[in-house]
């Protein structure tokens, strides 16, 4: 049932304040006079000791689920102190990459049925690793086959393009980081700030959804383009990859997410006055580096669309020559949850304007159950 919406993708984008609320329901503890704010993941509580003792945490997934793990990696590394690596399921299988008994492997999948992810799970089980699932579908193959896990509880996702599952996956992985991390005094302030940030996230998501009309205008401007580049780094490298994936798979427009730190190692050659480029430059530790990227793209006459923190338009837009998307600020590690939304909206409107099938893009299936 699409309710008042024309497409499932549109409905699922706009549902995110609610899906995030259900993802967090019963799992965040507000704290009190003598109790610290904390996180409770029922499905993991008996396994946290083993996870904390592991030598490495390996996230495994495909497509959007892989991107969600990429978004969460920095906070997992920071709070757990354990090395975190990422694997695209098919690539791990192609290489028969090393997985050890001392590893915690985490399988991220909306459907819980993706063939490559499931096969990688069987491979990790054979190698003796602890296998954790992060799935949206209760009773799915991955949920049943993992030793333990967390349901993201985002509600049924029907559009082939994953939207609300992505934001819920990141939130679950941020909660996982809080659950694994110790509660040493030194990290207490940071942990509390993230928990407060999680409580605030649904209302910030409502706020960013107000950019809907603005993104429709931007889609009108980009309707006939052949290609769109998206630059990001740090917490928002994932935003670049995921934004480009959305544009590619539904709007059928070539789009590439680029790690901004790699700009001079190749991508800069593409820049001219015609190719549109989105640069994600919201406030975090990488902000000044992104400002310098914007300057360099501007010097090559790049056609820039800059995503920045509300109020920062003047400090990111050199000479007032670029288009700006201003988004609300949240705790840095949660910012990817907010920043992806304008790009989801852009991909949606581009698809409708270009006359393509939104919910079932050509050649794609919601759940890739064959290899
Ligand atoms: C569980 C209940 C929820 C109830 C809550 C109250 C289910 C599905 N969930 O939620 O309805 O409101 O207790 O205490 O009944 N698991 C895997 N792999 C996965 C995902 C989950 O093995 O990929 C396992 C977990 O380890 C856990 C079980 O499935 O044993 C349920 O997981 P989850 O729904 O995340 O647990 P709770 O949030 O505690
Ligand atoms: O169900 P899964 O999360 O395992 O699916 C993984 C990918 O097939 C999926 O995310 C795909 O990339 C989406 N269509 C992206 O929107």
Tab-separated table of C-alpha atoms in Angstrom, residues 84-312:
chain	number	residue	atom	x	y	z
A	84	UNK	CA	37.571	-3.331	11.004
A	85	UNK	CA	37.714	-4.510	7.396
A	86	UNK	CA	35.049	-4.618	4.690
A	87	UNK	CA	34.366	-7.224	2.052
A	88	UNK	CA	32.062	-7.251	-0.928
A	89	UNK	CA	30.689	-10.793	-0.641
A	90	UNK	CA	31.430	-11.853	-4.239
A	91	UNK	CA	34.991	-10.549	-4.027
A	92	UNK	CA	35.686	-12.401	-0.778
A	93	UNK	CA	34.456	-15.584	-2.469
A	94	UNK	CA	36.417	-14.954	-5.687
A	95	UNK	CA	39.616	-14.575	-3.673
A	96	UNK	CA	38.746	-17.151	-1.032
A	97	UNK	CA	40.140	-14.451	1.286
A	98	UNK	CA	41.443	-15.428	4.723
A	99	UNK	CA	38.845	-15.660	7.504
A	100	UNK	CA	39.988	-16.940	10.904
A	101	UNK	CA	38.481	-18.410	14.077
A	102	UNK	CA	39.488	-15.223	15.889
A	103	UNK	CA	37.417	-13.076	13.511
A	104	UNK	CA	33.951	-11.689	14.035
A	105	UNK	CA	32.227	-11.609	10.643
A	106	UNK	CA	29.141	-9.431	10.255
A	107	UNK	CA	26.747	-10.131	7.390
A	108	UNK	CA	24.718	-7.111	6.357
A	109	UNK	CA	21.665	-7.734	4.193
A	110	UNK	CA	18.258	-6.099	3.903
A	111	UNK	CA	16.589	-9.153	2.397
A	112	UNK	CA	18.669	-11.724	4.239
A	113	UNK	CA	18.556	-13.811	1.050
A	114	UNK	CA	21.339	-12.430	-1.182
A	115	UNK	CA	23.111	-15.441	-2.713
A	116	UNK	CA	26.681	-14.077	-2.508
A	117	UNK	CA	26.271	-12.898	1.087
A	118	UNK	CA	24.739	-16.225	2.087
A	119	UNK	CA	27.542	-18.169	0.425
A	120	UNK	CA	30.150	-15.962	2.113
A	121	UNK	CA	28.379	-16.733	5.409
A	122	UNK	CA	28.732	-20.466	4.792
A	123	UNK	CA	32.410	-19.902	3.993
A	124	UNK	CA	32.930	-17.976	7.258
A	125	UNK	CA	31.142	-20.709	9.234
A	126	UNK	CA	33.453	-23.336	7.701
A	127	UNK	CA	36.416	-21.211	8.759
A	128	UNK	CA	35.219	-21.083	12.353
A	129	UNK	CA	34.489	-17.343	12.652
A	130	UNK	CA	31.733	-15.942	14.847
A	131	UNK	CA	28.960	-14.993	12.385
A	132	UNK	CA	26.689	-12.062	13.197
A	133	UNK	CA	23.729	-10.961	11.029
A	134	UNK	CA	22.308	-7.489	10.471
A	135	UNK	CA	19.104	-8.144	8.569
A	136	UNK	CA	15.705	-6.620	7.958
A	137	UNK	CA	13.837	-9.849	7.378
A	138	UNK	CA	12.931	-12.041	10.345
A	139	UNK	CA	13.231	-15.705	9.400
A	140	UNK	CA	15.398	-15.024	6.334
A	141	UNK	CA	18.219	-17.396	5.392
A	142	UNK	CA	20.937	-15.100	6.768
A	143	UNK	CA	19.016	-14.422	10.004
A	144	UNK	CA	18.603	-18.186	10.515
A	145	UNK	CA	22.145	-19.186	9.581
A	146	UNK	CA	24.106	-16.617	11.639
A	147	UNK	CA	25.060	-17.399	15.267
A	148	UNK	CA	23.401	-14.192	16.470
A	149	UNK	CA	22.469	-10.779	15.152
A	150	UNK	CA	20.289	-7.715	15.089
A	151	UNK	CA	17.102	-7.140	13.123
A	152	UNK	CA	17.061	-3.597	11.797
A	153	UNK	CA	13.237	-3.448	12.057
A	154	UNK	CA	12.926	-0.862	9.252
A	155	UNK	CA	9.668	-2.438	8.024
A	156	UNK	CA	9.138	-4.119	4.671
A	157	UNK	CA	11.089	-2.445	1.860
A	158	UNK	CA	9.516	-2.887	-1.582
A	159	UNK	CA	11.302	-0.462	-3.935
A	160	UNK	CA	14.281	-2.168	-5.576
A	161	UNK	CA	16.406	0.824	-4.581
A	162	UNK	CA	17.234	0.422	-0.918
A	163	UNK	CA	16.590	3.638	1.030
A	164	UNK	CA	15.151	3.243	4.522
A	165	UNK	CA	17.074	0.001	5.065
A	166	UNK	CA	20.350	1.901	4.445
A	167	UNK	CA	19.701	4.499	7.135
A	168	UNK	CA	18.495	1.857	9.612
A	169	UNK	CA	21.545	-0.314	8.913
A	170	UNK	CA	23.879	2.589	9.732
A	171	UNK	CA	21.977	3.285	12.947
A	172	UNK	CA	22.193	-0.384	13.991
A	173	UNK	CA	25.931	-0.421	13.286
A	174	UNK	CA	26.419	2.780	15.316
A	175	UNK	CA	24.538	1.071	18.170
A	176	UNK	CA	26.755	-1.992	17.651
A	177	UNK	CA	29.829	0.236	18.020
A	178	UNK	CA	28.405	1.612	21.288
A	179	UNK	CA	27.622	-1.914	22.512
A	180	UNK	CA	31.097	-3.285	21.734
A	181	UNK	CA	32.996	-0.237	22.956
A	182	UNK	CA	34.031	-0.138	26.559
A	183	UNK	CA	32.543	2.507	28.795
A	184	UNK	CA	35.823	3.979	29.937
A	185	UNK	CA	35.625	7.503	31.326
A	186	UNK	CA	37.631	8.814	28.384
A	187	UNK	CA	34.988	7.778	25.847
A	188	UNK	CA	31.972	8.585	28.052
A	189	UNK	CA	31.313	12.088	26.679
A	190	UNK	CA	31.589	10.896	23.093
A	191	UNK	CA	29.274	7.932	23.737
A	192	UNK	CA	26.654	10.129	25.399
A	193	UNK	CA	26.817	12.616	22.525
A	194	UNK	CA	26.186	9.786	20.037
A	195	UNK	CA	23.274	8.423	22.079
A	196	UNK	CA	21.751	11.931	22.306
A	197	UNK	CA	22.343	12.230	18.549
A	198	UNK	CA	20.494	8.968	17.950
A	199	UNK	CA	17.500	10.216	19.975
A	200	UNK	CA	17.440	13.387	17.823
A	201	UNK	CA	17.885	11.639	14.497
A	202	UNK	CA	14.201	11.131	13.525
A	203	UNK	CA	13.455	14.851	13.964
A	204	UNK	CA	16.578	15.830	11.980
A	205	UNK	CA	15.477	13.434	9.276
A	206	UNK	CA	12.090	15.166	9.128
A	207	UNK	CA	13.953	18.410	8.672
A	208	UNK	CA	16.147	17.193	5.812
A	209	UNK	CA	13.088	15.794	3.997
A	210	UNK	CA	11.930	19.402	3.580
A	211	UNK	CA	14.520	19.623	0.785
A	212	UNK	CA	12.158	17.575	-1.422
A	213	UNK	CA	11.110	20.480	-3.681
A	214	UNK	CA	14.658	21.802	-3.868
A	215	UNK	CA	15.881	18.391	-5.012
A	216	UNK	CA	13.118	18.273	-7.618
A	217	UNK	CA	14.395	21.610	-8.962
A	218	UNK	CA	17.921	20.251	-9.031
A	219	UNK	CA	16.669	17.136	-10.871
A	220	UNK	CA	15.092	19.414	-13.509
A	221	UNK	CA	18.461	21.039	-13.999
A	222	UNK	CA	20.248	17.684	-14.354
A	223	UNK	CA	17.594	15.847	-16.351
A	224	UNK	CA	19.548	15.631	-19.612
A	225	UNK	CA	23.011	15.014	-18.153
A	226	UNK	CA	25.031	11.927	-19.086
A	227	UNK	CA	26.932	11.688	-15.860
A	228	UNK	CA	27.143	12.885	-12.252
A	229	UNK	CA	30.168	12.628	-9.966
A	230	UNK	CA	29.820	12.567	-6.178
A	231	UNK	CA	32.865	13.403	-4.020
A	232	UNK	CA	33.030	12.452	-0.362
A	233	UNK	CA	35.559	11.400	2.285
A	234	UNK	CA	35.747	10.172	5.876
A	235	UNK	CA	32.296	9.410	7.279
A	236	UNK	CA	30.806	10.503	3.962
A	237	UNK	CA	32.830	8.466	1.487
A	238	UNK	CA	29.905	6.048	1.828
A	239	UNK	CA	27.471	8.888	1.053
A	240	UNK	CA	29.282	9.428	-2.267
A	241	UNK	CA	29.163	5.734	-3.206
A	242	UNK	CA	25.566	5.264	-2.091
A	243	UNK	CA	24.316	8.501	-3.711
A	244	UNK	CA	25.936	7.472	-6.996
A	245	UNK	CA	24.484	3.954	-6.721
A	246	UNK	CA	20.954	5.397	-6.326
A	247	UNK	CA	21.324	7.698	-9.353
A	248	UNK	CA	22.760	4.865	-11.438
A	249	UNK	CA	20.251	2.170	-10.592
A	250	UNK	CA	16.964	4.101	-10.792
A	251	UNK	CA	17.639	7.205	-12.909
A	252	UNK	CA	19.768	5.121	-15.311
A	253	UNK	CA	22.354	7.893	-15.407
A	254	UNK	CA	26.032	7.188	-15.151
A	255	UNK	CA	27.221	8.230	-11.726
A	256	UNK	CA	30.373	7.584	-9.760
A	257	UNK	CA	31.167	8.049	-6.102
A	258	UNK	CA	34.718	9.280	-5.653
A	259	UNK	CA	36.935	9.372	-2.580
A	260	UNK	CA	37.930	13.053	-2.517
A	261	UNK	CA	41.437	12.163	-1.333
A	262	UNK	CA	41.950	10.377	-4.651
A	263	UNK	CA	40.970	13.403	-6.740
A	264	UNK	CA	44.454	14.214	-7.987
A	265	UNK	CA	45.217	10.581	-8.722
A	266	UNK	CA	42.949	10.487	-11.781
A	267	UNK	CA	39.389	11.841	-11.433
A	268	UNK	CA	40.513	15.494	-11.699
A	269	UNK	CA	41.134	14.906	-15.409
A	270	UNK	CA	37.365	14.583	-15.929
A	271	UNK	CA	36.573	18.024	-14.546
A	272	UNK	CA	35.399	20.712	-16.981
A	273	UNK	CA	32.634	23.335	-17.085
A	274	UNK	CA	29.956	20.836	-18.190
A	275	UNK	CA	30.168	17.788	-15.900
A	276	UNK	CA	28.034	18.229	-12.737
A	277	UNK	CA	29.792	17.324	-9.474
A	278	UNK	CA	28.270	16.949	-6.022
A	279	UNK	CA	30.752	17.549	-3.185
A	280	UNK	CA	29.748	16.455	0.309
A	281	UNK	CA	31.357	18.997	2.669
A	282	UNK	CA	29.427	18.932	5.936
A	283	UNK	CA	31.214	19.836	9.186
A	284	UNK	CA	33.545	17.185	10.587
A	285	UNK	CA	37.269	16.636	10.980
A	286	UNK	CA	37.641	16.529	7.155
A	287	UNK	CA	35.880	19.849	6.515
A	288	UNK	CA	38.941	21.965	5.741
A	289	UNK	CA	40.268	19.279	3.387
A	290	UNK	CA	36.940	19.323	1.546
A	291	UNK	CA	37.072	23.131	1.350
A	292	UNK	CA	40.397	22.806	-0.398
A	293	UNK	CA	38.942	20.181	-2.797
A	294	UNK	CA	36.153	22.648	-3.637
A	295	UNK	CA	38.732	25.361	-4.350
A	296	UNK	CA	40.653	23.096	-6.678
A	297	UNK	CA	37.523	21.939	-8.525
A	298	UNK	CA	36.440	25.563	-8.801
A	299	UNK	CA	39.836	26.534	-10.243
A	300	UNK	CA	39.162	23.978	-13.031
A	301	UNK	CA	35.736	25.557	-13.620
A	302	UNK	CA	33.920	22.529	-12.191
A	303	UNK	CA	30.099	22.684	-12.129
A	304	UNK	CA	29.688	22.315	-8.385
A	305	UNK	CA	26.758	21.335	-6.203
A	306	UNK	CA	27.988	21.466	-2.603
A	307	UNK	CA	26.251	19.727	0.290
A	308	UNK	CA	27.110	21.604	3.472
A	309	UNK	CA	25.940	22.157	7.022
A	310	UNK	CA	23.141	24.696	7.489
A	311	UNK	CA	24.614	28.183	7.645
A	312	UNK	CA	27.851	27.215	5.856
